Amino acid sequence: AKSPDAIAVYKVEPYFMTTDVYAVSPHTGRGGWIWYTGSAGWMYRLILESLLRLRLEVDRLHVEPCLLVHWPGFTVHYRFRETVYHISVVRGGSLGLTVDGVEQGGMVIALVDDRREHTVVVNVA
């Protein structure tokens, strides 16, 4: 919250992601459902899809990273069923994506549930 007055209205811890912010008097602006597991799911989607720009479509993971200026890259350990993909997004090199050292045609990871670990490197400008 930006001020003591705003804290008094919101009434929940600022480090929790709420599921609801009430819109009806007398609780307008108050946060609610802070321990609700749905809020964790929405935070996961917000970070994975909106910030890191990884989007799952059935068994294909689309990778469209847009790194912040001061980020050199990031790493995600992504589990698809019983298979783990270690995805490193890095600046430099030619734009592209490799899975286990094999260049892919485009910025999409074809996910396979083979119960092995895979290494993915994504080069961005």
CSV table of N, CA and C in Angstrom, one decimal:
chain,number,residue,atom,x,y,z
A,1,ALA,N,0.8,-1.2,0.0
A,1,ALA,CA,0.0,0.0,0.0
A,1,ALA,C,0.9,1.2,0.0
A,2,LYS,N,0.4,2.3,-0.5
A,2,LYS,CA,1.1,3.5,-0.7
A,2,LYS,C,1.1,4.4,0.5
A,3,SER,N,0.2,4.2,1.4
A,3,SER,CA,0.0,5.1,2.6
A,3,SER,C,-0.6,4.4,3.8
A,4,PRO,N,-0.5,4.9,5.0
A,4,PRO,CA,-1.2,4.3,6.1
A,4,PRO,C,-2.7,4.2,5.9
A,5,ASP,N,-3.3,5.2,5.2
A,5,ASP,CA,-4.7,5.2,5.0
A,5,ASP,C,-5.1,4.0,4.0
A,6,ALA,N,-4.3,3.8,3.0
A,6,ALA,CA,-4.5,2.7,2.1
A,6,ALA,C,-4.4,1.3,2.8
A,7,ILE,N,-3.4,1.3,3.7
A,7,ILE,CA,-3.2,0.0,4.5
A,7,ILE,C,-4.4,-0.2,5.3
A,8,ALA,N,-5.0,0.8,5.9
A,8,ALA,CA,-6.2,0.6,6.8
A,8,ALA,C,-7.4,0.2,6.0
A,9,VAL,N,-7.5,0.5,4.7
A,9,VAL,CA,-8.6,0.1,3.8
A,9,VAL,C,-8.3,-1.4,3.4
A,10,TYR,N,-7.1,-1.7,2.9
A,10,TYR,CA,-6.8,-3.0,2.3
A,10,TYR,C,-6.8,-4.1,3.4
A,11,LYS,N,-6.3,-3.9,4.6
A,11,LYS,CA,-6.3,-4.7,5.7
A,11,LYS,C,-5.7,-6.1,5.6
A,12,VAL,N,-4.9,-6.4,4.6
A,12,VAL,CA,-4.2,-7.7,4.6
A,12,VAL,C,-2.8,-7.4,4.3
A,13,GLU,N,-2.0,-8.4,4.6
A,13,GLU,CA,-0.5,-8.3,4.4
A,13,GLU,C,-0.2,-7.9,3.0
A,14,PRO,N,0.7,-7.0,2.8
A,14,PRO,CA,1.1,-6.5,1.4
A,14,PRO,C,1.8,-7.6,0.6
A,15,TYR,N,2.4,-8.6,1.3
A,15,TYR,CA,3.2,-9.6,0.5
A,15,TYR,C,2.3,-10.8,0.1
A,16,PHE,N,1.0,-10.8,0.4
A,16,PHE,CA,0.1,-11.8,-0.1
A,16,PHE,C,-0.6,-11.4,-1.4
A,17,MET,N,-0.8,-12.3,-2.3
A,17,MET,CA,-1.6,-12.0,-3.4
A,17,MET,C,-3.1,-12.5,-3.1
A,18,THR,N,-4.0,-11.5,-3.1
A,18,THR,CA,-5.3,-11.8,-2.7
A,18,THR,C,-6.1,-12.4,-3.9
A,19,THR,N,-7.1,-13.2,-3.6
A,19,THR,CA,-8.0,-13.6,-4.7
A,19,THR,C,-9.1,-12.6,-5.0
A,20,ASP,N,-9.4,-11.8,-4.0
A,20,ASP,CA,-10.5,-10.8,-4.1
A,20,ASP,C,-10.1,-9.5,-3.5
A,21,VAL,N,-10.6,-8.4,-4.1
A,21,VAL,CA,-10.6,-7.1,-3.5
A,21,VAL,C,-12.0,-6.7,-3.6
A,22,TYR,N,-12.6,-6.5,-2.4
A,22,TYR,CA,-14.0,-6.2,-2.3
A,22,TYR,C,-14.4,-4.9,-2.9
A,23,ALA,N,-15.6,-4.9,-3.6
A,23,ALA,CA,-16.1,-3.7,-4.3
A,23,ALA,C,-17.4,-3.2,-3.7
A,24,VAL,N,-17.9,-3.8,-2.7
A,24,VAL,CA,-19.2,-3.4,-2.1
A,24,VAL,C,-19.0,-2.8,-0.7
A,25,SER,N,-19.6,-1.7,-0.4
A,25,SER,CA,-19.6,-1.1,0.9
A,25,SER,C,-20.1,-2.0,1.9
A,26,PRO,N,-19.6,-2.1,3.1
A,26,PRO,CA,-18.6,-1.2,3.7
A,26,PRO,C,-17.2,-1.6,3.6
A,27,HIS,N,-16.9,-2.6,2.8
A,27,HIS,CA,-15.6,-3.2,2.6
A,27,HIS,C,-14.8,-2.9,1.3
A,28,THR,N,-15.3,-1.9,0.6
A,28,THR,CA,-14.7,-1.5,-0.7
A,28,THR,C,-13.2,-1.3,-0.5
A,29,GLY,N,-12.4,-2.0,-1.4
A,29,GLY,CA,-11.0,-1.9,-1.3
A,29,GLY,C,-10.2,-2.8,-0.4
A,30,ARG,N,-11.0,-3.6,0.4
A,30,ARG,CA,-10.4,-4.5,1.3
A,30,ARG,C,-10.0,-5.8,0.6
A,31,GLY,N,-8.8,-6.4,0.9
A,31,GLY,CA,-8.4,-7.6,0.3
A,31,GLY,C,-9.0,-8.8,1.0
A,32,GLY,N,-9.2,-9.9,0.2
A,32,GLY,CA,-9.8,-11.1,0.8
A,32,GLY,C,-9.2,-12.3,0.2
A,33,TRP,N,-9.5,-13.4,0.9
A,33,TRP,CA,-9.1,-14.8,0.5
A,33,TRP,C,-7.5,-14.8,0.3
A,34,ILE,N,-6.8,-14.4,1.3
A,34,ILE,CA,-5.3,-14.4,1.1
A,34,ILE,C,-4.7,-15.8,1.2
A,35,TRP,N,-5.3,-16.7,1.8
A,35,TRP,CA,-4.7,-18.1,1.9
A,35,TRP,C,-5.4,-19.0,0.9
A,36,TYR,N,-6.1,-18.5,0.0
A,36,TYR,CA,-6.8,-19.3,-1.0
A,36,TYR,C,-5.8,-19.8,-2.0
A,37,THR,N,-5.8,-21.1,-2.3
A,37,THR,CA,-4.8,-21.7,-3.2
A,37,THR,C,-4.9,-21.2,-4.6
A,38,GLY,N,-6.1,-20.7,-5.0
A,38,GLY,CA,-6.3,-20.2,-6.3
A,38,GLY,C,-5.4,-19.0,-6.6
A,39,SER,N,-5.1,-18.2,-5.6
A,39,SER,CA,-4.3,-17.0,-5.8
A,39,SER,C,-2.9,-17.4,-6.1
A,40,ALA,N,-2.4,-18.5,-5.6
A,40,ALA,CA,-1.1,-19.0,-5.9
A,40,ALA,C,-1.0,-19.4,-7.4
A,41,GLY,N,-2.1,-20.1,-7.8
A,41,GLY,CA,-2.2,-20.5,-9.2
A,41,GLY,C,-2.2,-19.3,-10.2
A,42,TRP,N,-2.9,-18.3,-9.8
A,42,TRP,CA,-2.9,-17.1,-10.7
A,42,TRP,C,-1.6,-16.4,-10.7
A,43,MET,N,-0.9,-16.4,-9.5
A,43,MET,CA,0.4,-15.8,-9.5
A,43,MET,C,1.4,-16.6,-10.4
A,44,TYR,N,1.3,-17.9,-10.3
A,44,TYR,CA,2.2,-18.8,-11.2
A,44,TYR,C,1.9,-18.4,-12.6
A,45,ARG,N,0.7,-18.3,-13.0
A,45,ARG,CA,0.4,-18.0,-14.4
A,45,ARG,C,0.8,-16.6,-14.8
A,46,LEU,N,0.7,-15.7,-13.9
A,46,LEU,CA,1.1,-14.3,-14.2
A,46,LEU,C,2.6,-14.3,-14.4
A,47,ILE,N,3.4,-14.9,-13.6
A,47,ILE,CA,4.8,-14.9,-13.8
A,47,ILE,C,5.3,-15.7,-15.0
A,48,LEU,N,4.8,-16.9,-15.1
A,48,LEU,CA,5.2,-17.8,-16.2
A,48,LEU,C,4.7,-17.3,-17.6
A,49,GLU,N,3.5,-16.8,-17.7
A,49,GLU,CA,2.9,-16.4,-19.0
A,49,GLU,C,3.2,-15.0,-19.3
A,50,SER,N,3.0,-14.1,-18.4
A,50,SER,CA,3.1,-12.7,-18.7
A,50,SER,C,4.5,-12.1,-18.5
A,51,LEU,N,5.2,-12.5,-17.5
A,51,LEU,CA,6.5,-12.0,-17.3
A,51,LEU,C,7.6,-12.7,-18.1
A,52,LEU,N,7.6,-14.1,-18.0
A,52,LEU,CA,8.6,-14.9,-18.7
A,52,LEU,C,8.2,-15.2,-20.1
A,53,ARG,N,6.9,-15.1,-20.4
A,53,ARG,CA,6.4,-15.3,-21.7
A,53,ARG,C,6.5,-16.8,-22.2
A,54,LEU,N,6.2,-17.7,-21.3
A,54,LEU,CA,6.2,-19.1,-21.7
A,54,LEU,C,4.7,-19.5,-21.7
A,55,ARG,N,4.2,-20.1,-22.8
A,55,ARG,CA,2.8,-20.4,-22.9
A,55,ARG,C,2.6,-21.8,-23.4
A,56,LEU,N,1.9,-22.6,-22.6
A,56,LEU,CA,1.6,-24.0,-22.9
A,56,LEU,C,0.4,-24.1,-23.8
A,57,GLU,N,0.5,-24.9,-24.8
A,57,GLU,CA,-0.6,-25.2,-25.7
A,57,GLU,C,-0.6,-26.7,-26.0
A,58,VAL,N,-1.4,-27.5,-25.2
A,58,VAL,CA,-1.5,-28.9,-25.2
A,58,VAL,C,-0.1,-29.5,-24.9
A,59,ASP,N,0.7,-29.9,-25.8
A,59,ASP,CA,2.0,-30.5,-25.6
A,59,ASP,C,3.1,-29.7,-26.3
A,60,ARG,N,2.9,-28.4,-26.4
A,60,ARG,CA,3.9,-27.5,-27.0
A,60,ARG,C,4.0,-26.3,-26.1
A,61,LEU,N,5.3,-26.0,-25.8
A,61,LEU,CA,5.6,-24.8,-25.0
A,61,LEU,C,6.1,-23.7,-25.9
A,62,HIS,N,5.4,-22.6,-26.0
A,62,HIS,CA,5.8,-21.5,-26.9
A,62,HIS,C,6.6,-20.6,-26.0
A,63,VAL,N,7.8,-20.2,-26.6
A,63,VAL,CA,8.7,-19.3,-25.8
A,63,VAL,C,8.9,-18.0,-26.6
A,64,GLU,N,8.4,-16.9,-26.0
A,64,GLU,CA,8.6,-15.6,-26.6
A,64,GLU,C,9.1,-14.6,-25.5
A,65,PRO,N,10.3,-14.9,-25.0
A,65,PRO,CA,10.8,-14.0,-23.9
A,65,PRO,C,11.1,-12.6,-24.4
A,66,CYS,N,10.8,-11.7,-23.5
A,66,CYS,CA,11.1,-10.3,-23.7
A,66,CYS,C,11.8,-9.8,-22.4
A,67,LEU,N,13.1,-10.0,-22.4
A,67,LEU,CA,13.9,-9.7,-21.1
A,67,LEU,C,13.9,-8.2,-20.8
A,68,LEU,N,13.8,-8.0,-19.5
A,68,LEU,CA,14.0,-6.6,-19.0
A,68,LEU,C,15.4,-6.2,-19.3
A,69,VAL,N,15.7,-4.9,-19.5
A,69,VAL,CA,17.0,-4.5,-19.9
A,69,VAL,C,18.1,-4.9,-19.0
A,70,HIS,N,17.9,-5.0,-17.7
A,70,HIS,CA,19.0,-5.3,-16.8
A,70,HIS,C,19.1,-6.8,-16.5
A,71,TRP,N,18.2,-7.6,-17.2
A,71,TRP,CA,18.3,-9.1,-17.0
A,71,TRP,C,19.2,-9.7,-18.0
A,72,PRO,N,20.2,-10.5,-17.6
A,72,PRO,CA,21.1,-11.2,-18.5
A,72,PRO,C,20.4,-12.4,-19.1
A,73,GLY,N,19.3,-12.9,-18.4
A,73,GLY,CA,18.6,-14.1,-18.8
A,73,GLY,C,17.9,-14.7,-17.6
A,74,PHE,N,17.4,-15.9,-17.7
A,74,PHE,CA,16.7,-16.6,-16.6
A,74,PHE,C,16.7,-18.1,-16.9
A,75,THR,N,16.5,-18.8,-15.8
A,75,THR,CA,16.4,-20.3,-15.9
A,75,THR,C,15.1,-20.7,-15.3
A,76,VAL,N,14.4,-21.7,-16.0
A,76,VAL,CA,13.1,-22.3,-15.5
A,76,VAL,C,13.3,-23.8,-15.5
A,77,HIS,N,12.9,-24.4,-14.5
A,77,HIS,CA,12.9,-25.9,-14.5
A,77,HIS,C,11.4,-26.2,-14.6
A,78,TYR,N,11.0,-26.6,-15.8
A,78,TYR,CA,9.6,-26.8,-16.2
A,78,TYR,C,9.3,-28.3,-16.2
A,79,ARG,N,8.3,-28.7,-15.4
A,79,ARG,CA,7.9,-30.1,-15.4
A,79,ARG,C,6.7,-30.3,-16.3
A,80,PHE,N,6.8,-31.2,-17.2
A,80,PHE,CA,5.7,-31.7,-18.1
A,80,PHE,C,5.4,-33.1,-17.7
A,81,ARG,N,4.3,-33.3,-17.0
A,81,ARG,CA,4.0,-34.6,-16.5
A,81,ARG,C,5.1,-35.2,-15.7
A,82,GLU,N,5.9,-36.2,-16.1
A,82,GLU,CA,7.0,-36.8,-15.4
A,82,GLU,C,8.3,-36.5,-16.0
A,83,THR,N,8.4,-35.4,-16.8
A,83,THR,CA,9.6,-35.1,-17.5
A,83,THR,C,10.0,-33.6,-17.2
A,84,VAL,N,11.3,-33.4,-16.9
A,84,VAL,CA,11.7,-32.0,-16.5
A,84,VAL,C,12.5,-31.4,-17.7
A,85,TYR,N,12.2,-30.2,-18.0
A,85,TYR,CA,12.9,-29.4,-19.0
A,85,TYR,C,13.6,-28.3,-18.3
A,86,HIS,N,14.9,-28.2,-18.4
A,86,HIS,CA,15.7,-27.2,-17.8
A,86,HIS,C,15.9,-26.1,-18.9
A,87,ILE,N,15.2,-25.0,-18.8
A,87,ILE,CA,15.2,-24.0,-19.8
A,87,ILE,C,16.0,-22.8,-19.4
A,88,SER,N,17.0,-22.5,-20.2
A,88,SER,CA,17.8,-21.3,-20.0
A,88,SER,C,17.6,-20.3,-21.1
A,89,VAL,N,17.2,-19.1,-20.7
A,89,VAL,CA,17.0,-18.0,-21.7
A,89,VAL,C,18.2,-17.1,-21.5
A,90,VAL,N,18.9,-16.9,-22.6
A,90,VAL,CA,20.2,-16.1,-22.5
A,90,VAL,C,20.2,-15.0,-23.6
A,91,ARG,N,20.9,-13.9,-23.3
A,91,ARG,CA,21.2,-12.9,-24.3
A,91,ARG,C,22.4,-13.3,-25.1
A,92,GLY,N,22.4,-13.0,-26.4
A,92,GLY,CA,23.6,-13.2,-27.2
A,92,GLY,C,23.4,-14.4,-28.1
A,93,GLY,N,24.4,-14.5,-29.0
A,93,GLY,CA,24.3,-15.6,-30.0
A,93,GLY,C,23.2,-15.3,-31.0
A,94,SER,N,23.0,-16.2,-31.9
A,94,SER,CA,21.9,-16.0,-32.9
A,94,SER,C,20.6,-16.4,-32.3
A,95,LEU,N,19.5,-15.7,-32.6
A,95,LEU,CA,18.2,-16.0,-32.1
A,95,LEU,C,17.8,-17.5,-32.5
A,96,GLY,N,17.4,-18.2,-31.5
A,96,GLY,CA,17.0,-19.6,-31.7
A,96,GLY,C,16.8,-20.4,-30.4
A,97,LEU,N,16.5,-21.6,-30.6
A,97,LEU,CA,16.1,-22.5,-29.5
A,97,LEU,C,16.7,-23.9,-29.8
A,98,THR,N,17.4,-24.5,-28.8
A,98,THR,CA,17.9,-25.8,-28.9
A,98,THR,C,17.3,-26.7,-27.8
A,99,VAL,N,17.0,-27.9,-28.1
A,99,VAL,CA,16.6,-28.9,-27.1
A,99,VAL,C,17.6,-30.0,-27.2
A,100,ASP,N,18.3,-30.3,-26.1
A,100,ASP,CA,19.4,-31.3,-26.0
A,100,ASP,C,20.4,-31.1,-27.1
A,101,GLY,N,20.7,-29.8,-27.4
A,101,GLY,CA,21.7,-29.5,-28.4
A,101,GLY,C,21.3,-29.5,-29.8
A,102,VAL,N,20.0,-29.8,-30.1
A,102,VAL,CA,19.5,-29.9,-31.4
A,102,VAL,C,18.6,-28.6,-31.7
A,103,GLU,N,19.1,-27.9,-32.7
A,103,GLU,CA,18.3,-26.6,-33.1
A,103,GLU,C,16.9,-27.0,-33.5
A,104,GLN,N,16.0,-26.2,-33.0
A,104,GLN,CA,14.5,-26.4,-33.3
A,104,GLN,C,14.1,-25.4,-34.4
A,105,GLY,N,13.1,-25.7,-35.1
A,105,GLY,CA,12.6,-24.7,-36.1
A,105,GLY,C,11.6,-23.8,-35.6
A,106,GLY,N,12.0,-22.8,-34.9
A,106,GLY,CA,11.1,-21.8,-34.3
A,106,GLY,C,11.3,-21.8,-32.8
A,107,MET,N,10.4,-21.0,-32.1
A,107,MET,CA,10.5,-20.8,-30.7
A,107,MET,C,9.5,-21.6,-30.0
A,108,VAL,N,9.4,-22.9,-30.3
A,108,VAL,CA,8.5,-23.8,-29.6
A,108,VAL,C,9.2,-25.1,-29.2
A,109,ILE,N,8.9,-25.5,-28.0
A,109,ILE,CA,9.4,-26.8,-27.5
A,109,ILE,C,8.3,-27.8,-27.6
A,110,ALA,N,8.6,-28.9,-28.4
A,110,ALA,CA,7.6,-30.0,-28.5
A,110,ALA,C,7.9,-30.9,-27.2
A,111,LEU,N,6.9,-30.8,-26.3
A,111,LEU,CA,7.1,-31.5,-25.0
A,111,LEU,C,6.7,-33.0,-25.2
A,112,VAL,N,7.6,-33.9,-24.6
A,112,VAL,CA,7.4,-35.3,-24.6
A,112,VAL,C,7.6,-35.8,-23.2
A,113,ASP,N,6.7,-36.7,-22.8
A,113,ASP,CA,6.7,-37.2,-21.4
A,113,ASP,C,7.5,-38.5,-21.5
A,114,ASP,N,8.8,-38.4,-21.6
A,114,ASP,CA,9.7,-39.6,-21.6
A,114,ASP,C,10.4,-39.9,-20.3
A,115,ARG,N,10.1,-39.2,-19.3
A,115,ARG,CA,10.6,-39.3,-17.9
A,115,ARG,C,12.2,-39.1,-17.9
A,116,ARG,N,12.7,-38.3,-18.8
A,116,ARG,CA,14.1,-37.9,-18.8
A,116,ARG,C,14.2,-36.4,-18.6
A,117,GLU,N,15.4,-36.0,-18.3
A,117,GLU,CA,15.6,-34.5,-18.2
A,117,GLU,C,16.2,-34.0,-19.5
A,118,HIS,N,15.7,-32.8,-19.9
A,118,HIS,CA,16.1,-32.2,-21.1
A,118,HIS,C,16.6,-30.8,-20.9
A,119,THR,N,17.6,-30.4,-21.7
A,119,THR,CA,18.2,-29.1,-21.6
A,119,THR,C,17.8,-28.3,-22.8
A,120,VAL,N,17.2,-27.1,-22.5
A,120,VAL,CA,16.8,-26.2,-23.5
A,120,VAL,C,17.5,-24.9,-23.4
A,121,VAL,N,18.1,-24.4,-24.5
A,121,VAL,CA,18.7,-23.1,-24.5
A,121,VAL,C,18.0,-22.2,-25.5
A,122,VAL,N,17.6,-21.0,-25.0
A,122,VAL,CA,16.9,-20.1,-25.9
A,122,VAL,C,17.8,-18.8,-26.0
A,123,ASN,N,18.2,-18.5,-27.1
A,123,ASN,CA,19.0,-17.3,-27.4
A,123,ASN,C,18.1,-16.2,-27.8
A,124,VAL,N,18.2,-15.0,-27.2
A,124,VAL,CA,17.4,-13.8,-27.6
A,124,VAL,C,18.4,-12.7,-27.7
A,125,ALA,N,17.9,-11.7,-28.4
A,125,ALA,CA,18.7,-10.5,-28.7
A,125,ALA,C,18.9,-9.7,-27.4
